[in-house]
Tab-separated table of N, CA, C and O in Angstrom:
chain	number	residue	atom	x	y	z
A	22	MET	N	0.802	-1.197	0.000
A	22	MET	CA	0.000	0.000	0.000
A	22	MET	C	0.841	1.257	0.000
A	22	MET	O	0.399	2.266	-0.451
A	23	SER	N	2.062	1.187	0.531
A	23	SER	CA	2.899	2.384	0.571
A	23	SER	C	3.281	2.847	-0.828
A	23	SER	O	3.511	4.016	-1.045
A	24	ASN	N	3.337	1.943	-1.814
A	24	ASN	CA	3.615	2.332	-3.193
A	24	ASN	C	2.537	3.254	-3.729
A	24	ASN	O	2.812	4.189	-4.447
A	25	THR	N	1.297	2.983	-3.405
A	25	THR	CA	0.194	3.803	-3.885
A	25	THR	C	0.309	5.224	-3.369
A	25	THR	O	0.138	6.183	-4.113
A	26	LYS	N	0.637	5.379	-2.103
A	26	LYS	CA	0.752	6.713	-1.530
A	26	LYS	C	1.909	7.484	-2.149
A	26	LYS	O	1.771	8.634	-2.519
A	27	SER	N	3.059	6.846	-2.319
A	27	SER	CA	4.207	7.559	-2.882
A	27	SER	C	3.990	7.880	-4.356
A	27	SER	O	4.428	8.898	-4.842
A	28	THR	N	3.283	7.004	-5.069
A	28	THR	CA	3.002	7.263	-6.481
A	28	THR	C	2.098	8.476	-6.632
A	28	THR	O	2.333	9.342	-7.456
A	29	SER	N	1.045	8.566	-5.833
A	29	SER	CA	0.144	9.706	-5.966
A	29	SER	C	0.842	11.005	-5.603
A	29	SER	O	0.592	12.039	-6.195
A	30	ARG	N	1.764	10.974	-4.674
A	30	ARG	CA	2.518	12.180	-4.339
A	30	ARG	C	3.454	12.566	-5.473
A	30	ARG	O	3.616	13.730	-5.785
A	31	SER	N	4.065	11.584	-6.136
A	31	SER	CA	5.015	11.902	-7.202
A	31	SER	C	4.320	12.360	-8.475
A	31	SER	O	4.949	12.904	-9.358
A	32	GLN	N	3.016	12.174	-8.580
A	32	GLN	CA	2.292	12.560	-9.796
A	32	GLN	C	1.632	13.915	-9.674
A	32	GLN	O	0.638	14.193	-10.303
A	33	GLY	N	2.152	14.770	-8.837
A	33	GLY	CA	1.672	16.141	-8.831
A	33	GLY	C	0.703	16.455	-7.717
A	33	GLY	O	0.172	17.552	-7.653
A	34	SER	N	0.436	15.519	-6.829
A	34	SER	CA	-0.476	15.834	-5.743
A	34	SER	C	0.284	16.295	-4.513
A	34	SER	O	-0.236	16.283	-3.416
A	35	ARG	N	1.525	16.699	-4.700
A	35	ARG	CA	2.366	17.158	-3.602
A	35	ARG	C	1.823	18.468	-3.050
A	35	ARG	O	1.496	19.389	-3.773
A	36	GLU	N	1.740	18.542	-1.758
A	36	GLU	CA	1.282	19.764	-1.113
A	36	GLU	C	2.473	20.645	-0.810
A	36	GLU	O	3.561	20.153	-0.532
A	37	PRO	N	2.320	21.973	-0.876
A	37	PRO	CA	3.431	22.875	-0.598
A	37	PRO	C	3.947	22.665	0.819
A	37	PRO	O	3.177	22.510	1.759
A	38	GLN	N	5.286	22.675	0.951
A	38	GLN	CA	5.914	22.444	2.243
A	38	GLN	C	6.114	23.729	3.025
A	38	GLN	O	6.107	23.729	4.229
A	39	ASP	N	6.330	24.846	2.343
A	39	ASP	CA	6.496	26.104	3.049
A	39	ASP	C	5.918	27.246	2.218
A	39	ASP	O	5.388	27.038	1.149
A	40	SER	N	6.039	28.460	2.714
A	40	SER	CA	5.408	29.605	2.050
A	40	SER	C	6.001	29.877	0.673
A	40	SER	O	5.319	30.379	-0.199
A	41	ARG	N	7.283	29.536	0.435
A	41	ARG	CA	7.875	29.753	-0.891
A	41	ARG	C	7.181	28.905	-1.940
A	41	ARG	O	6.930	29.365	-3.048
A	42	ASP	N	6.853	27.637	-1.614
A	42	ASP	CA	6.144	26.776	-2.562
A	42	ASP	C	4.775	27.352	-2.895
A	42	ASP	O	4.340	27.325	-4.039
A	43	VAL	N	4.085	27.884	-1.914
A	43	VAL	CA	2.763	28.466	-2.129
A	43	VAL	C	2.868	29.669	-3.051
A	43	VAL	O	2.100	29.816	-3.996
A	44	GLU	N	3.848	30.548	-2.812
A	44	GLU	CA	4.027	31.737	-3.653
A	44	GLU	C	4.351	31.350	-5.079
A	44	GLU	O	3.812	31.922	-6.033
A	45	GLU	N	5.251	30.374	-5.278
A	45	GLU	CA	5.618	29.946	-6.622
A	45	GLU	C	4.421	29.357	-7.351
A	45	GLU	O	4.215	29.616	-8.535
A	46	THR	N	3.600	28.572	-6.666
A	46	THR	CA	2.417	27.977	-7.276
A	46	THR	C	1.425	29.056	-7.685
A	46	THR	O	0.871	29.026	-8.779
A	47	GLU	N	1.197	30.044	-6.837
A	47	GLU	CA	0.267	31.123	-7.151
A	47	GLU	C	0.758	31.947	-8.332
A	47	GLU	O	-0.013	32.314	-9.218
A	48	GLU	N	2.072	32.225	-8.398
A	48	GLU	CA	2.627	32.984	-9.514
A	48	GLU	C	2.473	32.218	-10.820
A	48	GLU	O	2.123	32.789	-11.851
A	49	ALA	N	2.710	30.910	-10.801
A	49	ALA	CA	2.582	30.096	-12.006
A	49	ALA	C	1.136	30.086	-12.489
A	49	ALA	O	0.867	30.184	-13.686
A	50	GLU	N	0.175	29.974	-11.566
A	50	GLU	CA	-1.234	29.969	-11.948
A	50	GLU	C	-1.649	31.316	-12.528
A	50	GLU	O	-2.396	31.377	-13.497
A	51	GLU	N	-1.158	32.421	-11.983
A	51	GLU	CA	-1.485	33.745	-12.504
A	51	GLU	C	-0.924	33.921	-13.903
A	51	GLU	O	-1.582	34.448	-14.794
A	52	THR	N	0.302	33.466	-14.143
A	52	THR	CA	0.938	33.577	-15.455
A	52	THR	C	0.149	32.789	-16.488
A	52	THR	O	-0.104	33.266	-17.587
A	53	GLU	N	-0.265	31.560	-16.133
A	53	GLU	CA	-1.030	30.742	-17.071
A	53	GLU	C	-2.368	31.386	-17.392
A	53	GLU	O	-2.843	31.327	-18.512
A	54	ALA	N	-2.997	32.009	-16.414
A	54	ALA	CA	-4.300	32.643	-16.636
A	54	ALA	C	-4.192	33.844	-17.559
A	54	ALA	O	-5.117	34.158	-18.285
A	55	GLU	N	-3.044	34.527	-17.568
A	55	GLU	CA	-2.868	35.717	-18.392
A	55	GLU	C	-2.558	35.388	-19.838
A	55	GLU	O	-2.829	36.170	-20.730
A	56	GLU	N	-1.970	34.207	-20.130
A	56	GLU	CA	-1.569	33.847	-21.477
A	56	GLU	C	-2.772	33.393	-22.289
A	56	GLU	O	-3.585	32.612	-21.816
A	57	PRO	N	-2.912	33.872	-23.542
A	57	PRO	CA	-4.036	33.428	-24.376
A	57	PRO	C	-3.889	31.956	-24.731
A	57	PRO	O	-2.804	31.488	-25.029
A	58	GLN	N	-4.989	31.234	-24.721
A	58	GLN	CA	-5.002	29.821	-25.074
A	58	GLN	C	-5.819	29.634	-26.337
A	58	GLN	O	-6.940	30.108	-26.432
A	59	GLY	N	-5.269	28.914	-27.337
A	59	GLY	CA	-6.014	28.565	-28.541
A	59	GLY	C	-6.045	29.678	-29.569
A	59	GLY	O	-5.701	30.815	-29.305
A	60	SER	N	-6.508	29.337	-30.764
A	60	SER	CA	-6.496	30.293	-31.866
A	60	SER	C	-7.530	31.393	-31.709
A	60	SER	O	-7.322	32.505	-32.159
A	61	THR	N	-8.660	31.118	-31.070
A	61	THR	CA	-9.688	32.142	-30.893
A	61	THR	C	-9.159	33.270	-30.038
A	61	THR	O	-9.307	34.447	-30.375
A	62	ASP	N	-8.493	32.925	-28.923
A	62	ASP	CA	-7.930	33.941	-28.048
A	62	ASP	C	-6.819	34.709	-28.755
A	62	ASP	O	-6.688	35.901	-28.586
A	63	ARG	N	-6.032	34.024	-29.567
A	63	ARG	CA	-4.926	34.674	-30.263
A	63	ARG	C	-5.471	35.719	-31.228
A	63	ARG	O	-4.959	36.815	-31.332
A	64	ARG	N	-6.559	35.395	-31.934
A	64	ARG	CA	-7.139	36.348	-32.870
A	64	ARG	C	-7.713	37.543	-32.129
A	64	ARG	O	-7.572	38.667	-32.572
A	65	ALA	N	-8.361	37.293	-31.005
A	65	ALA	CA	-8.950	38.387	-30.231
A	65	ALA	C	-7.858	39.294	-29.678
A	65	ALA	O	-7.984	40.507	-29.677
A	66	ALA	N	-6.751	38.711	-29.228
A	66	ALA	CA	-5.666	39.496	-28.640
A	66	ALA	C	-4.839	40.193	-29.710
A	66	ALA	O	-4.339	41.288	-29.498
A	67	GLY	N	-4.690	39.567	-30.886
A	67	GLY	CA	-3.789	40.086	-31.882
A	67	GLY	C	-4.435	40.888	-32.985
A	67	GLY	O	-3.755	41.378	-33.870
A	68	GLY	N	-5.739	41.005	-33.007
A	68	GLY	CA	-6.393	41.776	-34.056
A	68	GLY	C	-6.356	41.067	-35.393
A	68	GLY	O	-6.921	40.007	-35.549
A	69	ASN	N	-5.628	41.651	-36.387
A	69	ASN	CA	-5.608	41.117	-37.746
A	69	ASN	C	-4.540	40.050	-37.960
A	69	ASN	O	-4.319	39.671	-39.087
A	70	ARG	N	-3.844	39.631	-36.946
A	70	ARG	CA	-2.765	38.659	-37.140
A	70	ARG	C	-3.288	37.375	-37.748
A	70	ARG	O	-4.309	36.851	-37.338
A	71	ARG	N	-2.550	36.879	-38.740
A	71	ARG	CA	-2.922	35.618	-39.360
A	71	ARG	C	-2.442	34.466	-38.494
A	71	ARG	O	-1.393	34.550	-37.870
A	72	PRO	N	-3.202	33.360	-38.466
A	72	PRO	CA	-2.776	32.201	-37.681
A	72	PRO	C	-1.547	31.549	-38.316
A	72	PRO	O	-1.292	31.730	-39.514
A	73	PRO	N	-0.791	30.774	-37.551
A	73	PRO	CA	0.393	30.093	-38.098
A	73	PRO	C	0.008	29.140	-39.231
A	73	PRO	O	-1.093	28.569	-39.229
A	74	LEU	N	0.927	28.965	-40.171
A	74	LEU	CA	0.678	28.159	-41.363
A	74	LEU	C	0.224	26.748	-41.029
A	74	LEU	O	-0.763	26.265	-41.585
A	75	MET	N	0.908	26.052	-40.143
A	75	MET	CA	0.552	24.667	-39.841
A	75	MET	C	-0.854	24.580	-39.246
A	75	MET	O	-1.590	23.640	-39.515
A	76	GLU	N	-1.234	25.553	-38.470
A	76	GLU	CA	-2.591	25.590	-37.910
A	76	GLU	C	-3.608	25.743	-39.033
A	76	GLU	O	-4.658	25.092	-39.033
A	77	VAL	N	-3.305	26.591	-40.004
A	77	VAL	CA	-4.198	26.806	-41.150
A	77	VAL	C	-4.350	25.508	-41.939
A	77	VAL	O	-5.467	25.115	-42.296
A	78	LEU	N	-3.240	24.817	-42.203
A	78	LEU	CA	-3.289	23.584	-42.991
A	78	LEU	C	-4.085	22.498	-42.267
A	78	LEU	O	-4.922	21.822	-42.879
A	79	ARG	N	-3.838	22.322	-40.967
A	79	ARG	CA	-4.579	21.314	-40.198
A	79	ARG	C	-6.074	21.633	-40.174
A	79	ARG	O	-6.914	20.754	-40.361
A	80	GLU	N	-6.393	22.881	-39.946
A	80	GLU	CA	-7.794	23.294	-39.858
A	80	GLU	C	-8.494	23.143	-41.216
A	80	GLU	O	-9.647	22.723	-41.281
A	81	ALA	N	-7.804	23.450	-42.304
A	81	ALA	CA	-8.387	23.305	-43.639
A	81	ALA	C	-8.716	21.843	-43.921
A	81	ALA	O	-9.807	21.530	-44.434
A	82	ARG	N	-7.797	20.944	-43.584
A	82	ARG	CA	-8.041	19.510	-43.781
A	82	ARG	C	-9.240	19.054	-42.961
A	82	ARG	O	-10.097	18.318	-43.444
A	83	ALA	N	-9.313	19.495	-41.711
A	83	ALA	CA	-10.413	19.092	-40.830
A	83	ALA	C	-11.755	19.615	-41.353
A	83	ALA	O	-12.754	18.886	-41.363
A	84	GLN	N	-11.780	20.863	-41.798
A	84	GLN	CA	-13.023	21.453	-42.305
A	84	GLN	C	-13.478	20.758	-43.583
A	84	GLN	O	-14.669	20.484	-43.760
A	85	LEU	N	-12.538	20.470	-44.493
A	85	LEU	CA	-12.882	19.793	-45.738
A	85	LEU	C	-13.422	18.389	-45.444
A	85	LEU	O	-14.418	17.967	-46.034
A	86	ALA	N	-12.788	17.677	-44.524
A	86	ALA	CA	-13.249	16.334	-44.157
A	86	ALA	C	-14.660	16.388	-43.581
A	86	ALA	O	-15.511	15.549	-43.903
A	87	GLU	N	-14.930	17.379	-42.751
A	87	GLU	CA	-16.253	17.506	-42.139
A	87	GLU	C	-17.317	17.803	-43.198
A	87	GLU	O	-18.415	17.260	-43.155
A	88	LEU	N	-16.993	18.639	-44.157
A	88	LEU	CA	-17.970	19.013	-45.185
A	88	LEU	C	-18.212	17.903	-46.197
A	88	LEU	O	-19.346	17.706	-46.643
A	89	THR	N	-17.158	17.203	-46.601
A	89	THR	CA	-17.288	16.215	-47.669
A	89	THR	C	-17.480	14.797	-47.161
A	89	THR	O	-17.971	13.943	-47.900
A	90	GLY	N	-17.042	14.515	-45.936
A	90	GLY	CA	-17.079	13.150	-45.422
A	90	GLY	C	-15.973	12.290	-46.003
A	90	GLY	O	-15.967	11.070	-45.849
A	91	LEU	N	-15.006	12.916	-46.676
A	91	LEU	CA	-13.889	12.202	-47.299
A	91	LEU	C	-12.620	12.411	-46.489
A	91	LEU	O	-12.519	13.351	-45.704
A	92	VAL	N	-11.634	11.540	-46.721
A	92	VAL	CA	-10.389	11.578	-45.958
A	92	VAL	C	-9.308	12.348	-46.720
A	92	VAL	O	-8.826	11.870	-47.750
A	93	PRO	N	-8.898	13.529	-46.232
A	93	PRO	CA	-7.780	14.241	-46.857
A	93	PRO	C	-6.471	13.489	-46.581
A	93	PRO	O	-6.217	13.107	-45.446
A	94	GLU	N	-5.690	13.259	-47.628
A	94	GLU	CA	-4.431	12.555	-47.449
A	94	GLU	C	-3.250	13.504	-47.320
A	94	GLU	O	-2.322	13.232	-46.590
A	95	SER	N	-3.281	14.601	-48.072
A	95	SER	CA	-2.166	15.546	-48.004
A	95	SER	C	-2.575	16.889	-48.596
A	95	SER	O	-3.563	16.983	-49.315
A	96	VAL	N	-1.779	17.889	-48.275
A	96	VAL	CA	-1.916	19.204	-48.903
A	96	VAL	C	-0.787	19.283	-49.919
A	96	VAL	O	0.383	19.256	-49.563
A	97	SER	N	-1.144	19.342	-51.204
A	97	SER	CA	-0.112	19.311	-52.244
A	97	SER	C	0.380	20.694	-52.622
A	97	SER	O	1.475	20.830	-53.179
A	98	SER	N	-0.396	21.732	-52.329
A	98	SER	CA	0.090	23.093	-52.558
A	98	SER	C	-0.703	24.058	-51.694
A	98	SER	O	-1.840	23.778	-51.316
A	99	PHE	N	-0.079	25.169	-51.386
A	99	PHE	CA	-0.758	26.223	-50.648
A	99	PHE	C	-0.143	27.555	-51.025
A	99	PHE	O	1.002	27.636	-51.449
A	100	GLU	N	-0.957	28.595	-50.900
A	100	GLU	CA	-0.497	29.937	-51.259
A	100	GLU	C	-1.271	30.943	-50.423
A	100	GLU	O	-2.483	30.828	-50.252
A	101	GLN	N	-0.564	31.912	-49.902
A	101	GLN	CA	-1.204	32.992	-49.175
A	101	GLN	C	-1.640	34.031	-50.207
A	101	GLN	O	-0.862	34.445	-51.054
A	102	THR	N	-2.904	34.431	-50.165
A	102	THR	CA	-3.437	35.381	-51.122
A	102	THR	C	-3.943	36.627	-50.382
A	102	THR	O	-3.976	36.649	-49.153
A	103	GLU	N	-4.350	37.630	-51.141
A	103	GLU	CA	-4.915	38.834	-50.518
A	103	GLU	C	-6.216	38.525	-49.787
A	103	GLU	O	-6.544	39.143	-48.791
A	104	GLU	N	-6.960	37.523	-50.284
A	104	GLU	CA	-8.239	37.151	-49.680
A	104	GLU	C	-8.088	36.140	-48.559
A	104	GLU	O	-9.067	35.783	-47.924
A	105	GLY	N	-6.887	35.600	-48.344
A	105	GLY	CA	-6.669	34.588	-47.316
A	105	GLY	C	-5.665	33.547	-47.762
A	105	GLY	O	-4.478	33.822	-47.881
A	106	TRP	N	-6.161	32.326	-48.022
A	106	TRP	CA	-5.297	31.214	-48.407
A	106	TRP	C	-5.952	30.426	-49.532
A	106	TRP	O	-7.173	30.312	-49.586
A	107	SER	N	-5.125	29.840	-50.396
A	107	SER	CA	-5.592	28.935	-51.431
A	107	SER	C	-4.768	27.657	-51.327
A	107	SER	O	-3.534	27.716	-51.313
A	108	LEU	N	-5.438	26.507	-51.220
A	108	LEU	CA	-4.751	25.229	-51.053
A	108	LEU	C	-5.267	24.217	-52.055
A	108	LEU	O	-6.398	24.327	-52.536
A	109	GLU	N	-4.446	23.215	-52.352
A	109	GLU	CA	-4.883	22.036	-53.080
A	109	GLU	C	-4.687	20.857	-52.147
A	109	GLU	O	-3.585	20.629	-51.638
A	110	VAL	N	-5.766	20.120	-51.914
A	110	VAL	CA	-5.757	19.015	-50.968
A	110	VAL	C	-6.067	17.724	-51.719
A	110	VAL	O	-7.038	17.663	-52.482
A	111	GLU	N	-5.236	16.694	-51.502
A	111	GLU	CA	-5.450	15.384	-52.106
A	111	GLU	C	-6.358	14.583	-51.172
A	111	GLU	O	-6.083	14.468	-49.974
A	112	VAL	N	-7.448	14.042	-51.740
A	112	VAL	CA	-8.474	13.371	-50.948
A	112	VAL	C	-8.728	11.971	-51.505
A	112	VAL	O	-8.799	11.790	-52.721
A	113	LEU	N	-8.867	10.988	-50.614
A	113	LEU	CA	-9.243	9.640	-51.018
A	113	LEU	C	-10.753	9.615	-51.234
A	113	LEU	O	-11.525	9.815	-50.303
A	114	GLU	N	-11.180	9.410	-52.494
A	114	GLU	CA	-12.611	9.400	-52.798
A	114	GLU	C	-13.201	8.007	-52.816
A	114	GLU	O	-14.327	7.802	-52.410
A	115	LEU	N	-12.449	7.022	-53.304
A	115	LEU	CA	-12.965	5.660	-53.395
A	115	LEU	C	-11.814	4.681	-53.179
A	115	LEU	O	-10.884	4.634	-53.977
A	116	GLU	N	-11.899	3.947	-52.083
A	116	GLU	CA	-10.841	2.976	-51.776
A	116	GLU	C	-11.117	1.676	-52.511
A	116	GLU	O	-12.237	1.158	-52.481
A	117	ARG	N	-10.085	1.163	-53.191
A	117	ARG	CA	-10.206	-0.083	-53.950
A	117	ARG	C	-9.060	-1.022	-53.596
A	117	ARG	O	-8.054	-0.602	-53.047
A	118	VAL	N	-9.236	-2.289	-53.973
A	118	VAL	CA	-8.187	-3.283	-53.811
A	118	VAL	C	-7.804	-3.730	-55.209
A	118	VAL	O	-8.685	-4.107	-55.993
A	119	PRO	N	-6.535	-3.678	-55.565
A	119	PRO	CA	-5.402	-3.203	-54.778
A	119	PRO	C	-5.436	-1.678	-54.623
A	119	PRO	O	-6.116	-0.978	-55.380
A	120	ASP	N	-4.680	-1.193	-53.651
A	120	ASP	CA	-4.677	0.228	-53.305
A	120	ASP	C	-4.298	1.126	-54.482
A	120	ASP	O	-4.741	2.260	-54.553
A	121	THR	N	-3.501	0.593	-55.404
A	121	THR	CA	-3.089	1.405	-56.558
A	121	THR	C	-4.267	1.757	-57.461
A	121	THR	O	-4.154	2.647	-58.291
A	122	MET	N	-5.401	1.090	-57.299
A	122	MET	CA	-6.591	1.377	-58.089
A	122	MET	C	-7.554	2.324	-57.371
A	122	MET	O	-8.586	2.707	-57.922
A	123	SER	N	-7.233	2.724	-56.150
A	123	SER	CA	-8.086	3.654	-55.411
A	123	SER	C	-8.187	4.977	-56.157
A	123	SER	O	-7.236	5.401	-56.820
A	124	LEU	N	-9.338	5.638	-56.024
A	124	LEU	CA	-9.534	6.924	-56.683
A	124	LEU	C	-9.249	8.060	-55.711
A	124	LEU	O	-9.796	8.120	-54.608
A	125	LEU	N	-8.380	8.952	-56.148
A	125	LEU	CA	-8.044	10.159	-55.397
A	125	LEU	C	-8.567	11.364	-56.164
A	125	LEU	O	-8.829	11.278	-57.366
A	126	ALA	N	-8.695	12.466	-55.476
A	126	ALA	CA	-9.113	13.704	-56.123
A	126	ALA	C	-8.339	14.862	-55.520
A	126	ALA	O	-7.919	14.807	-54.361
A	127	THR	N	-8.132	15.876	-56.321
A	127	THR	CA	-7.524	17.120	-55.849
A	127	THR	C	-8.636	18.144	-55.694
A	127	THR	O	-9.403	18.380	-56.640
A	128	TYR	N	-8.724	18.709	-54.508
A	128	TYR	CA	-9.707	19.758	-54.227
A	128	TYR	C	-8.987	21.084	-54.031
A	128	TYR	O	-7.999	21.153	-53.309
A	129	GLN	N	-9.483	22.118	-54.701
A	129	GLN	CA	-8.992	23.462	-54.464
A	129	GLN	C	-9.825	24.034	-53.328
A	129	GLN	O	-11.061	24.029	-53.375
A	130	VAL	N	-9.149	24.506	-52.284
A	130	VAL	CA	-9.814	24.986	-51.081
A	130	VAL	C	-9.437	26.440	-50.860
A	130	VAL	O	-8.259	26.795	-50.910
A	131	GLU	N	-10.437	27.278	-50.642
A	131	GLU	CA	-10.212	28.698	-50.371
A	131	GLU	C	-10.549	28.983	-48.909
A	131	GLU	O	-11.577	28.526	-48.401
A	132	LEU	N	-9.662	29.725	-48.248
A	132	LEU	CA	-9.844	30.083	-46.844
A	132	LEU	C	-9.764	31.594	-46.682
A	132	LEU	O	-9.064	32.264	-47.437
A	133	ASP	N	-10.455	32.113	-45.675
A	133	ASP	CA	-10.339	33.533	-45.365
A	133	ASP	C	-9.037	33.770	-44.585
A	133	ASP	O	-8.324	32.812	-44.269
A	134	PRO	N	-8.672	35.012	-44.274
A	134	PRO	CA	-7.398	35.284	-43.582
A	134	PRO	C	-7.268	34.594	-42.222
A	134	PRO	O	-6.167	34.299	-41.775
A	135	GLU	N	-8.392	34.280	-41.562
A	135	GLU	CA	-8.337	33.603	-40.264
A	135	GLU	C	-8.251	32.090	-40.404
A	135	GLU	O	-8.167	31.380	-39.412
A	136	GLY	N	-8.310	31.577	-41.639
A	136	GLY	CA	-8.188	30.143	-41.863
A	136	GLY	C	-9.512	29.405	-41.933
A	136	GLY	O	-9.528	28.175	-41.940
A	137	GLN	N	-10.639	30.116	-42.022
A	137	GLN	CA	-11.950	29.473	-42.125
A	137	GLN	C	-12.271	29.204	-43.591
A	137	GLN	O	-12.102	30.072	-44.445
A	138	LEU	N	-12.752	28.001	-43.874
A	138	LEU	CA	-13.056	27.596	-45.239
A	138	LEU	C	-14.197	28.439	-45.810
A	138	LEU	O	-15.225	28.598	-45.172
A	139	THR	N	-13.959	29.007	-46.982
A	139	THR	CA	-14.986	29.815	-47.642
A	139	THR	C	-15.499	29.137	-48.912
A	139	THR	O	-16.550	29.516	-49.422
A	140	GLY	N	-14.764	28.162	-49.435
A	140	GLY	CA	-15.213	27.452	-50.621
A	140	GLY	C	-14.247	26.354	-51.005
A	140	GLY	O	-13.084	26.367	-50.611
A	141	TYR	N	-14.762	25.370	-51.764
A	141	TYR	CA	-13.913	24.300	-52.283
A	141	TYR	C	-14.536	23.751	-53.551
A	141	TYR	O	-15.736	23.912	-53.799
A	142	ARG	N	-13.690	23.124	-54.379
A	142	ARG	CA	-14.192	22.459	-55.586
A	142	ARG	C	-13.192	21.391	-56.004
A	142	ARG	O	-11.979	21.525	-55.781
A	143	ARG	N	-13.691	20.330	-56.601
A	143	ARG	CA	-12.814	19.263	-57.104
A	143	ARG	C	-12.269	19.708	-58.450
A	143	ARG	O	-13.020	20.110	-59.338
A	144	VAL	N	-10.938	19.650	-58.605
A	144	VAL	CA	-10.326	20.086	-59.854
A	144	VAL	C	-9.783	18.928	-60.684
A	144	VAL	O	-9.544	19.088	-61.878
A	145	ARG	N	-9.606	17.758	-60.069
A	145	ARG	CA	-9.219	16.584	-60.849
A	145	ARG	C	-9.446	15.321	-60.047
A	145	ARG	O	-9.507	15.355	-58.831
A	146	ARG	N	-9.574	14.213	-60.772
A	146	ARG	CA	-9.779	12.900	-60.163
A	146	ARG	C	-8.878	11.919	-60.886
A	146	ARG	O	-8.763	11.970	-62.109
A	147	TYR	N	-8.250	11.001	-60.128
A	147	TYR	CA	-7.270	10.103	-60.738
A	147	TYR	C	-7.098	8.848	-59.900
A	147	TYR	O	-7.461	8.805	-58.733
A	148	GLU	N	-6.542	7.799	-60.544
A	148	GLU	CA	-6.214	6.572	-59.828
A	148	GLU	C	-4.862	6.749	-59.151
A	148	GLU	O	-3.945	7.359	-59.722
A	149	ARG	N	-4.737	6.219	-57.937
A	149	ARG	CA	-3.508	6.369	-57.169
A	149	ARG	C	-2.278	5.869	-57.924
A	149	ARG	O	-1.222	6.463	-57.878
A	150	GLY	N	-2.386	4.785	-58.636
A	150	GLY	CA	-1.235	4.165	-59.282
A	150	GLY	C	-0.852	4.752	-60.628
A	150	GLY	O	0.080	4.281	-61.265
A	151	ARG	N	-1.534	5.772	-61.093
A	151	ARG	CA	-1.249	6.345	-62.414
A	151	ARG	C	-0.473	7.647	-62.298
A	151	ARG	O	-0.791	8.494	-61.479
A	152	ALA	N	0.518	7.796	-63.174
A	152	ALA	CA	1.276	9.046	-63.241
A	152	ALA	C	0.403	10.121	-63.878
A	152	ALA	O	-0.454	9.834	-64.725
A	153	ASP	N	0.624	11.333	-63.473
A	153	ASP	CA	-0.154	12.451	-64.005
A	153	ASP	C	0.335	12.770	-65.407
A	153	ASP	O	1.496	13.105	-65.625
A	154	ALA	N	-0.549	12.693	-66.405
A	154	ALA	CA	-0.206	12.939	-67.797
A	154	ALA	C	0.075	14.415	-68.059
A	154	ALA	O	0.780	14.770	-68.991
A	155	ARG	N	-0.460	15.283	-67.206
A	155	ARG	CA	-0.289	16.721	-67.420
A	155	ARG	C	1.045	17.226	-66.895
A	155	ARG	O	1.344	18.399	-67.011
A	156	GLY	N	1.834	16.375	-66.252
A	156	GLY	CA	3.147	16.808	-65.749
A	156	GLY	C	3.055	17.711	-64.547
A	156	GLY	O	3.939	18.514	-64.318
A	157	ARG	N	2.005	17.599	-63.826
A	157	ARG	CA	1.763	18.462	-62.672
A	157	ARG	C	2.605	18.147	-61.525
A	157	ARG	O	2.969	17.336	-60.947
């Protein structure tokens, strides 16, 4: 039973031993409360600041998946525009056996400056195992 007690103490349930520990804990909690958490807070605190690129790419994939019900496999291109962002996302449309016969599609995705999806359209469809004839 003594293992259980020492384990719970070592996992962060340690109580402060003196007033210095209490002060340090209170300062850490105040600092954490002051820092913005998440992209919504960052936009509110920063005004027109654009979100980081990786956040935009992850969010675009998630939004496209939610709207289409399809699985995004990769982002093949992206560009920052005056209106926000423009991306091309490779999506698995129809899984087949063998996998080289599966159908993929490229979707052009438009996002506003905050990274919210404003539109999308399929621009091409192809089999996974075939080389692109257009040299793209």
